[in-house]
Amino acid sequence: MAANTVTQAVYEQVLKRNPGEPEFHQAVKEVLDSLGPVLEKKPQYVEAKILERMVEPERQIMFRVPWQDDKGNIHVNRGFRFEFNSALGPYKGGLRFHPTVSASILKFLGFEQVFKNSLTGLMMGGGKGGADFDPKGKSDGEVMRFCQSFMTELFRHVGPNTDVPAGDIGVGGREIGFMFGQYKRICNDFTGVFTGKGLEWGGSLGRTEATGYGLVYIAEEALEALGKGLEGTTVSISGSGNVAIYATEKIHQLGGKVVALSDSNGFIHAPNGVHLDTVKQLKLVERKRIKEYVKTHKTATYAEGCNDVWNVKCDIALPCATQNELDVTAARTLAKNGCIIVAEGANMPCTPEAVDVFQKNKVVFLPGKAANAGGVAVSGLEMAQNSQRIFWTFEKTDTELKGIMANIYKKISHATQEYGCPGNFAAGANIAGFIKVANAMLAQGLV
Ligand code: NDP
Ligand code: 2IT
């Protein structure tokens, strides 16, 4: 059977089995569309129904999360964990707390995580979870009670050799602490069941910075291949959370200038470069909106509407907020303004039509599966340190991270050459990520 007949049949089955889940459909289609050349070369994957198995999570968990706010009102949220694939190791992937969280969004994230984790070269399967809970505007006590209720169900499904969650949108050090504490209390077990832990109780130096730093390291690899460097470049970044902040920090360390940042309300334009300490204070300490920035920095401007951040002229664009935030119009504007690299810090932030624009205009496009893999990679290093009960220095972790990102760039470039799609790093990442998981699944029999 022709490869595209196979992938089309798998896609139709996904549509039928997962109605009303557009993000999941989008993520699956993007991968299937690039696997044709692999299936032509290796029909054993087709015979063993590897694709049919990969698009079906190994386990899906959905549960009620009741909690009480500071006034005594009772709320009920929905919690999820999608344990997608364990061919390469324990399920591994973040938890997202955001009001938009749905099965569709977490399934797309869990599916992508399988390929991303494969690219890191570490022993990690893929999973994702979260809840439709909005931490914004909640007190620490409310967030703690929510996290405790969430873990009171999730504890039975996770474990250091089974499933190891971490942070994502709305889940940072505070939330990981509350969830870890409740797990420990219920299980009577101090163990590496989460990554992104506090540095005093099992966390890894460099995990907080890892996604943003890794993103810049891989962008640097792509620049080098063009005979260029970061020094003197102008960079626009969306979001102003964990990934955006540490991408900004690394860009500044390496001589580039970040001129724009955003949140879900709007964006700031700072032509002289953003003052990162102010952003950290506003977003990480005070949990305020990005528009507050212009109160203390008069040369910067703020505008409502987060999508317009891409109107700011830049050499490099790093979307670091959320899925489908960069559309075809934004892509055309970036290409017209001379942008040379787009690297996805967020998961699937560029729409398929936007990615087409980048390919047609020879803008180097580095997909999230490869470009934001630094976070989960250092999570893997945190697991390794926990297993040995030791702590590495920041320098050691950072050097490992740099090596892993360089290696991912090599792997995906190599796949584009071997499978006849030069310059198409999205296809390269899908192919290289897929082959390792597929081979492990073949070796492990029909499970
Ligand atoms: P944070 O919660 O720290 O920050 C999220 C940022 O994105 C905030 O600025 C937020 O703005 C903005 N944002 C969220 N939702 C939307 C939306 N619907 N529209 C516009 N802006 C939005 O999360 P992270 O920085 O950790 O995550 C950002 C992205 O990076 C996500 O796609 C995540 O999956 C991905 N990622 C994260 C990794 C990690 O290690 N943390 C690893 C790999 C990928 P606001 O405050 O207004 O909500
Ligand atoms: O999307 C991601 O890779 C993450 N949110 C990080 C996952 C992890 O387990 O560190």
Coordinates of C-alpha atoms and ligand atoms in Angstrom, one line a residue:
M1 CA 0.0 0.0 0.0
A2 CA 1.3 3.5 -0.8
A3 CA 2.6 5.4 2.2
N4 CA 0.1 8.3 1.7
T5 CA -2.8 5.8 1.7
V6 CA -1.6 4.4 5.0
T7 CA -1.1 7.8 6.7
Q8 CA -4.5 9.0 5.3
A9 CA -6.3 6.0 6.8
V10 CA -4.6 6.6 10.2
Y11 CA -5.6 10.2 10.1
E12 CA -9.2 9.4 9.3
Q13 CA -9.3 6.9 12.2
V14 CA -7.9 9.7 14.5
L15 CA -10.6 12.1 13.3
K16 CA -13.3 9.5 14.0
R17 CA -12.1 8.4 17.4
N18 CA -11.3 11.9 18.7
P19 CA -14.2 14.1 17.6
G20 CA -14.0 17.8 18.4
E21 CA -10.2 17.7 19.2
P22 CA -8.7 20.1 16.6
E23 CA -5.3 20.6 18.2
F24 CA -4.8 16.9 18.5
H25 CA -5.8 16.4 14.8
Q26 CA -3.4 19.2 13.8
A27 CA -0.4 17.7 15.7
V28 CA -1.1 14.2 14.3
K29 CA -1.5 15.4 10.7
E30 CA 1.7 17.4 10.9
V31 CA 3.7 14.3 11.9
L32 CA 1.9 11.9 9.5
D33 CA 2.4 14.2 6.5
S34 CA 6.2 14.0 7.0
L35 CA 6.5 10.2 7.4
G36 CA 5.9 9.1 3.8
P37 CA 9.6 8.6 2.9
V38 CA 10.2 6.6 6.1
L39 CA 7.3 4.2 5.5
E40 CA 8.4 3.7 1.9
K41 CA 11.9 2.7 3.1
K42 CA 10.8 0.7 6.2
P43 CA 7.5 -1.2 5.4
Q44 CA 7.9 -3.1 8.7
Y45 CA 6.5 -0.1 10.5
V46 CA 3.4 -0.3 8.4
E47 CA 3.0 -4.1 9.0
A48 CA 3.4 -3.7 12.7
K49 CA 0.8 -0.9 12.8
I50 CA 3.2 1.4 14.5
L51 CA 1.4 4.5 13.4
E52 CA -2.0 3.2 14.6
R53 CA -0.5 2.4 18.0
M54 CA 1.4 5.7 18.3
V55 CA -1.7 7.9 17.8
E56 CA -3.5 6.1 20.6
P57 CA -2.4 7.0 24.1
E58 CA -1.4 4.0 26.2
R59 CA -3.6 5.3 29.0
Q60 CA -5.9 8.3 29.5
I61 CA -6.8 9.5 33.0
M62 CA -9.6 12.1 33.7
F63 CA -10.7 13.0 37.2
R64 CA -12.6 15.5 39.4
V65 CA -10.6 18.1 41.3
P66 CA -12.8 19.6 44.0
W67 CA -11.3 22.5 46.1
Q68 CA -12.3 25.3 48.3
D69 CA -11.4 29.0 47.9
D70 CA -10.5 31.5 50.6
K71 CA -14.1 32.5 51.1
G72 CA -15.2 28.9 51.6
N73 CA -16.8 28.5 48.1
I74 CA -16.4 25.1 46.5
H75 CA -15.1 24.7 42.9
V76 CA -14.8 21.7 40.7
N77 CA -12.1 21.4 38.0
R78 CA -11.2 18.6 35.7
G79 CA -7.8 17.0 35.9
F80 CA -6.1 14.9 33.2
R81 CA -3.0 12.8 32.5
F82 CA -2.4 11.3 29.1
E83 CA 0.3 8.6 29.3
F84 CA 1.1 8.5 25.6
N85 CA 4.1 6.2 25.0
S86 CA 6.5 4.4 27.2
A87 CA 8.7 2.7 24.6
L88 CA 11.8 4.8 25.5
G89 CA 11.3 5.2 29.3
P90 CA 8.8 6.3 31.9
Y91 CA 6.1 8.7 30.7
K92 CA 7.6 12.2 31.0
G93 CA 6.1 15.6 30.3
G94 CA 4.6 18.7 32.0
L95 CA 1.4 19.6 33.7
R96 CA -0.5 22.7 32.4
F97 CA -2.9 24.7 34.5
H98 CA -4.9 27.1 32.3
P99 CA -8.6 27.7 31.8
T100 CA -8.4 26.6 28.1
V101 CA -7.0 23.1 29.0
S102 CA -9.0 20.3 27.3
A103 CA -8.4 16.7 26.3
S104 CA -7.6 18.0 22.8
I105 CA -4.8 20.3 24.0
L106 CA -3.2 17.8 26.3
K107 CA -3.4 15.0 23.7
F108 CA -1.6 17.2 21.2
L109 CA 1.0 18.1 23.8
G110 CA 1.4 14.4 24.9
F111 CA 1.7 13.2 21.3
E112 CA 4.4 15.8 20.5
Q113 CA 6.3 15.1 23.7
V114 CA 6.9 11.5 22.6
F115 CA 9.0 12.7 19.6
K116 CA 10.6 15.5 21.5
N117 CA 11.8 13.2 24.3
S118 CA 13.1 10.8 21.7
L119 CA 15.2 13.5 20.1
T120 CA 16.9 14.3 23.5
G121 CA 18.5 10.9 23.4
L122 CA 17.6 10.3 27.0
M123 CA 15.4 7.5 28.5
M124 CA 12.0 9.2 28.5
G125 CA 8.6 8.2 27.2
G126 CA 6.0 10.9 26.6
G127 CA 3.0 12.2 28.5
K128 CA 1.2 15.4 29.4
G129 CA -1.5 16.4 31.9
G130 CA -3.0 19.3 33.7
A131 CA -6.3 20.9 34.6
D132 CA -8.7 23.7 33.5
F133 CA -7.8 25.6 36.6
D134 CA -6.7 29.2 36.3
P135 CA -3.9 30.1 38.9
K136 CA -4.2 33.8 37.9
G137 CA -5.5 35.9 40.7
K138 CA -5.6 33.0 43.2
S139 CA -3.9 33.2 46.6
D140 CA -1.0 30.9 47.5
G141 CA -3.4 29.1 49.8
E142 CA -6.0 28.5 47.0
V143 CA -3.3 27.3 44.7
M144 CA -2.0 24.9 47.4
R145 CA -5.4 23.5 48.1
F146 CA -6.0 23.0 44.4
C147 CA -2.6 21.2 43.9
Q148 CA -3.2 19.0 46.9
S149 CA -6.6 17.9 45.6
F150 CA -5.1 17.3 42.1
M151 CA -2.4 15.1 43.6
T152 CA -4.8 13.2 45.8
E153 CA -6.0 11.6 42.6
L154 CA -2.9 11.7 40.4
F155 CA -0.6 10.2 43.0
R156 CA -1.8 6.6 42.2
H157 CA -0.8 7.0 38.5
V158 CA 2.7 8.5 38.7
G159 CA 6.0 7.4 40.2
P160 CA 9.8 7.9 39.5
N161 CA 9.9 4.8 37.2
T162 CA 6.3 5.1 35.9
D163 CA 5.4 8.7 35.0
V164 CA 7.3 11.9 36.0
P165 CA 5.4 15.2 35.6
A166 CA 7.0 18.7 35.5
G167 CA 5.8 22.2 34.8
D168 CA 4.2 23.9 31.8
I169 CA 2.0 26.9 31.4
G170 CA 0.7 27.9 34.9
V171 CA 2.8 25.4 36.7
G172 CA 6.2 26.6 38.0
G173 CA 8.2 26.0 41.2
R174 CA 5.4 27.0 43.6
E175 CA 2.9 24.4 42.1
I176 CA 5.5 21.7 41.8
G177 CA 6.4 22.2 45.5
F178 CA 2.7 21.8 46.6
M179 CA 2.2 18.7 44.4
F180 CA 5.4 17.1 45.5
G181 CA 4.6 17.7 49.1
Q182 CA 1.2 16.0 48.8
Y183 CA 2.6 13.0 46.9
K184 CA 5.3 12.5 49.6
R185 CA 2.6 12.7 52.3
I186 CA 0.3 10.2 50.7
C187 CA 3.0 7.7 49.5
N188 CA 5.4 8.2 52.5
D189 CA 8.1 8.2 49.9
F190 CA 10.7 11.0 49.1
T191 CA 11.4 10.3 45.5
G192 CA 12.0 12.0 42.2
V193 CA 8.4 11.8 41.0
F194 CA 8.5 15.4 39.7
T195 CA 11.2 17.4 37.9
G196 CA 11.5 21.2 38.3
K197 CA 11.8 20.7 42.0
G198 CA 13.3 23.3 44.4
L199 CA 17.1 23.3 44.5
E200 CA 17.2 22.4 48.2
W201 CA 15.0 19.3 47.8
G202 CA 16.2 17.4 44.7
G203 CA 15.9 19.9 41.8
S204 CA 18.6 20.4 39.3
L205 CA 20.6 23.6 38.8
G206 CA 19.8 24.9 35.3
R207 CA 16.3 23.3 35.0
T208 CA 14.5 26.7 35.4
E209 CA 16.6 28.2 32.6
A210 CA 16.8 25.1 30.4
T211 CA 14.0 25.6 27.9
G212 CA 14.9 29.2 27.1
Y213 CA 18.6 28.6 27.1
G214 CA 18.3 25.5 25.0
L215 CA 16.1 27.4 22.5
V216 CA 18.8 29.9 22.0
Y217 CA 21.6 27.3 21.7
I218 CA 19.8 25.5 18.9
A219 CA 19.0 28.9 17.1
E220 CA 22.8 29.6 17.4
E221 CA 23.5 26.2 15.6
A222 CA 21.2 27.3 12.8
L223 CA 22.8 30.7 12.6
E224 CA 26.2 29.1 12.4
A225 CA 25.1 27.0 9.5
L226 CA 24.2 30.2 7.7
G227 CA 27.7 31.6 8.5
K228 CA 26.2 34.1 11.0
G229 CA 26.2 34.6 14.8
L230 CA 23.9 36.1 17.5
E231 CA 26.0 39.1 18.2
G232 CA 24.1 42.3 17.1
T233 CA 20.9 40.5 16.2
T234 CA 17.5 41.8 17.1
V235 CA 15.0 39.3 18.6
S236 CA 11.3 39.4 19.2
I237 CA 9.8 37.0 21.7
S238 CA 6.2 36.3 22.6
G239 CA 5.1 35.4 26.1
S240 CA 6.9 36.6 29.3
G241 CA 6.8 33.4 31.3
N242 CA 9.5 30.9 32.1
V243 CA 10.6 30.1 28.5
A244 CA 10.4 33.7 27.3
I245 CA 12.4 35.1 30.2
Y246 CA 15.3 32.7 30.0
A247 CA 15.5 32.9 26.2
T248 CA 15.8 36.6 26.7
E249 CA 18.5 36.1 29.3
K250 CA 20.6 33.9 27.0
I251 CA 20.1 36.1 24.0
H252 CA 21.5 39.1 26.0
Q253 CA 24.4 37.1 27.3
L254 CA 25.3 36.2 23.7
G255 CA 25.2 39.7 22.4
G256 CA 21.7 39.9 20.8
K257 CA 19.0 42.3 21.7
V258 CA 15.4 41.3 22.7
V259 CA 13.1 44.2 21.6
A260 CA 9.7 42.7 22.2
L261 CA 7.9 40.6 24.8
S262 CA 4.2 39.9 25.4
D263 CA 1.5 38.3 27.5
S264 CA -2.1 37.3 26.6
N265 CA -3.2 41.0 26.8
G266 CA -0.6 42.8 24.7
F267 CA 3.1 43.4 24.0
I268 CA 5.9 45.8 24.8
H269 CA 8.3 47.2 22.3
A270 CA 11.6 48.3 23.7
P271 CA 13.8 49.4 20.8
N272 CA 16.9 49.7 23.1
G273 CA 16.4 46.2 24.4
V274 CA 14.2 45.0 27.3
H275 CA 15.5 45.4 30.8
L276 CA 15.2 41.8 32.0
D277 CA 15.5 42.4 35.8
T278 CA 12.3 44.5 35.6
V279 CA 10.5 41.8 33.6
K280 CA 11.6 39.1 36.1
Q281 CA 10.4 41.3 39.1
L282 CA 7.0 41.9 37.4
K283 CA 6.3 38.4 36.1
L284 CA 8.1 36.1 38.5
V285 CA 7.9 37.9 41.8
E286 CA 4.9 40.2 41.6
R287 CA 2.9 38.1 39.1
K288 CA 1.7 41.3 37.3
R289 CA 0.9 42.1 33.6
I290 CA 3.6 43.0 31.1
K291 CA 2.0 46.5 30.5
E292 CA 3.3 47.6 33.9
Y293 CA 6.8 47.5 32.3
V294 CA 6.3 50.9 30.5
K295 CA 5.6 52.6 33.8
T296 CA 9.3 52.5 34.7
H297 CA 10.8 52.4 31.2
K298 CA 9.7 55.4 29.3
T299 CA 11.5 54.6 26.0
A300 CA 9.4 51.4 25.7
T301 CA 5.8 51.3 24.4
Y302 CA 2.9 49.0 25.2
A303 CA 0.0 48.0 22.8
E304 CA -3.0 45.8 23.5
G305 CA -3.3 42.7 21.3
C306 CA -0.7 40.0 21.8
N307 CA -0.6 38.9 18.1
D308 CA 0.8 42.2 17.0
V309 CA 4.1 41.4 18.7
W310 CA 5.1 40.0 15.3
N311 CA 4.8 43.4 13.6
V312 CA 8.1 44.4 15.4
K313 CA 10.9 44.1 13.0
C314 CA 13.4 41.4 14.0
D315 CA 16.1 39.1 12.7
I316 CA 15.0 36.2 14.9
A317 CA 11.5 35.4 16.2
L318 CA 11.0 33.1 19.2
P319 CA 7.3 32.3 19.8
C320 CA 7.3 31.3 23.5
A321 CA 3.6 31.7 24.6
T322 CA 1.1 29.1 23.4
Q323 CA -0.3 27.0 20.5
N324 CA -1.4 28.6 17.2
E325 CA -0.4 32.1 18.4
L326 CA 1.6 32.9 15.2
D327 CA -0.7 32.8 12.1
V328 CA -0.2 33.2 8.4
T329 CA -0.5 37.0 8.5
A330 CA 2.2 37.3 11.2
A331 CA 4.4 34.9 9.2
R332 CA 4.1 37.1 6.1
T333 CA 5.0 40.1 8.1
L334 CA 8.1 38.5 9.7
A335 CA 9.3 37.2 6.3
K336 CA 8.7 40.7 4.7
N337 CA 10.7 42.3 7.5
G338 CA 13.7 40.1 6.8
C339 CA 13.4 37.7 9.7
I340 CA 15.9 34.8 9.1
I341 CA 15.1 32.3 11.9
V342 CA 11.9 31.3 13.7
A343 CA 12.5 28.9 16.5
E344 CA 9.5 27.6 18.6
G345 CA 9.9 27.9 22.3
A346 CA 6.3 27.1 22.8
N347 CA 4.6 23.9 21.6
M348 CA 3.1 24.3 18.1
P349 CA 2.9 28.1 18.3
C350 CA 3.0 28.5 14.5
T351 CA -0.1 27.5 12.5
P352 CA 0.6 25.0 9.5
E353 CA -0.1 27.9 7.1
A354 CA 2.5 30.1 8.9
V355 CA 5.1 27.3 8.6
D356 CA 4.4 27.1 4.8
V357 CA 5.1 30.8 4.5
F358 CA 8.5 30.3 6.3
Q359 CA 9.4 27.4 4.0
K360 CA 8.5 29.3 0.9
N361 CA 10.4 32.3 2.0
K362 CA 13.5 30.4 3.1
V363 CA 13.1 31.5 6.7
V364 CA 14.8 28.8 8.8
F365 CA 12.1 27.2 10.9
L366 CA 13.0 25.1 14.0
P367 CA 10.0 23.2 15.3
G368 CA 9.1 23.0 19.0
K369 CA 9.8 19.3 19.2
A370 CA 13.5 20.1 18.6
A371 CA 13.8 23.7 19.6
N372 CA 12.2 23.6 23.1
A373 CA 13.5 20.1 24.0
G374 CA 16.1 21.6 26.4
G375 CA 13.6 21.8 29.2
V376 CA 12.7 18.2 29.2
A377 CA 16.3 17.2 28.5
V378 CA 17.4 18.9 31.7
S379 CA 14.4 17.2 33.4
G380 CA 16.0 14.0 32.3
L381 CA 19.3 15.1 33.8
E382 CA 17.4 15.9 37.0
M383 CA 16.1 12.3 37.1
A384 CA 19.6 11.0 36.5
Q385 CA 21.0 13.1 39.4
N386 CA 18.1 12.0 41.7
S387 CA 18.8 8.3 40.9
Q388 CA 22.4 8.8 41.9
R389 CA 21.5 11.1 44.9
I390 CA 23.9 13.7 43.8
F391 CA 23.8 17.3 42.5
W392 CA 25.7 18.6 39.5
T393 CA 27.1 22.1 39.2
F394 CA 25.3 24.6 37.0
E395 CA 28.2 24.5 34.6
K396 CA 28.0 20.8 34.1
T397 CA 24.3 20.8 33.5
D398 CA 24.6 23.8 31.1
T399 CA 27.4 22.1 29.1
E400 CA 25.3 18.9 28.9
L401 CA 22.3 20.9 27.7
K402 CA 24.4 22.7 25.0
G403 CA 25.7 19.3 23.8
I404 CA 22.2 17.9 23.7
M405 CA 20.9 20.8 21.6
A406 CA 23.8 20.6 19.2
N407 CA 23.1 16.9 18.8
I408 CA 19.4 17.5 18.2
Y409 CA 20.3 20.0 15.5
K410 CA 22.7 17.4 13.9
K411 CA 20.1 14.6 14.1
I412 CA 17.3 16.6 12.5
S413 CA 19.6 18.1 9.7
H414 CA 20.8 14.6 9.0
A415 CA 17.3 13.3 8.7
T416 CA 16.4 16.0 6.2
Q417 CA 19.3 14.9 4.0
E418 CA 18.7 11.2 4.3
Y419 CA 14.9 11.4 3.6
G420 CA 15.1 14.0 0.8
C421 CA 13.7 17.1 2.5
P422 CA 16.6 19.5 2.8
G423 CA 15.8 22.7 4.8
N424 CA 12.6 21.2 6.2
F425 CA 13.6 20.8 9.9
A426 CA 10.0 20.2 10.9
A427 CA 10.0 17.0 8.8
G428 CA 13.6 16.2 10.0
A429 CA 12.5 16.4 13.7
N430 CA 9.4 14.2 13.1
I431 CA 11.4 11.6 11.2
A432 CA 14.4 11.4 13.6
G433 CA 12.1 11.4 16.7
F434 CA 9.8 8.8 15.1
I435 CA 12.4 6.2 14.0
K436 CA 13.8 5.7 17.5
V437 CA 10.4 5.2 19.1
A438 CA 9.2 3.0 16.3
N439 CA 12.3 0.7 16.6
A440 CA 11.8 0.4 20.3
M441 CA 8.2 -0.5 19.8
L442 CA 9.1 -3.1 17.3
A443 CA 11.6 -4.7 19.6
Q444 CA 9.2 -4.7 22.6
G445 CA 6.5 -6.7 20.7
L446 CA 2.8 -6.0 20.4
V447 CA 2.1 -3.9 23.5
Ligands
NDP1 P1 4.4 30.3 31.7 O1 3.1 30.0 32.4 O2 5.6 30.5 32.5 O3 4.2 31.5 30.7 C1 3.3 31.5 29.7 C2 3.3 32.7 28.9 O4 2.6 32.6 27.7 C3 2.7 33.9 29.7 O5 3.4 35.1 29.3 C4 1.3 33.9 29.2 O6 0.6 35.1 29.3 C5 1.5 33.5 27.7 N1 0.2 32.9 27.3 C6 -0.3 31.8 27.8 N2 -1.5 31.5 27.1 C7 -1.6 32.4 26.2 C8 -2.6 32.7 25.2 N3 -3.6 31.9 25.1 N4 -2.3 33.8 24.4 C9 -1.3 34.6 24.5 N5 -0.3 34.4 25.5 C10 -0.5 33.3 26.3 O7 4.6 29.0 30.7 P2 6.0 28.6 30.0 O8 6.8 29.7 29.7 O9 6.5 27.4 30.8 O10 5.4 27.9 28.7 C11 5.3 28.7 27.5 C12 5.2 27.7 26.3 O11 6.4 26.9 26.3 C13 4.1 26.7 26.4 O12 3.7 26.5 25.0 C14 4.7 25.4 26.9 O13 4.1 24.3 26.5 C15 6.1 25.5 26.3 N6 7.2 24.8 26.9 C16 7.5 25.0 28.2 C17 8.6 24.3 28.8 C18 9.0 24.5 30.2 O14 10.0 23.9 30.6 N7 8.4 25.4 30.9 C19 9.3 23.3 28.0 C20 8.9 23.2 26.6 C21 7.9 23.9 26.1 P3 -0.5 35.4 30.4 O15 0.3 35.6 31.7 O16 -1.3 36.5 30.0 O17 -1.3 34.1 30.5
2IT2 O1 6.6 20.8 26.9 C1 7.6 20.4 27.6 O2 8.5 19.8 27.1 C2 7.5 20.7 29.0 N1 6.6 21.4 29.5 C3 8.6 20.2 29.9 C4 8.4 18.8 30.3 C5 9.3 18.2 31.3 O3 9.0 17.1 31.7 O4 10.3 18.8 31.7

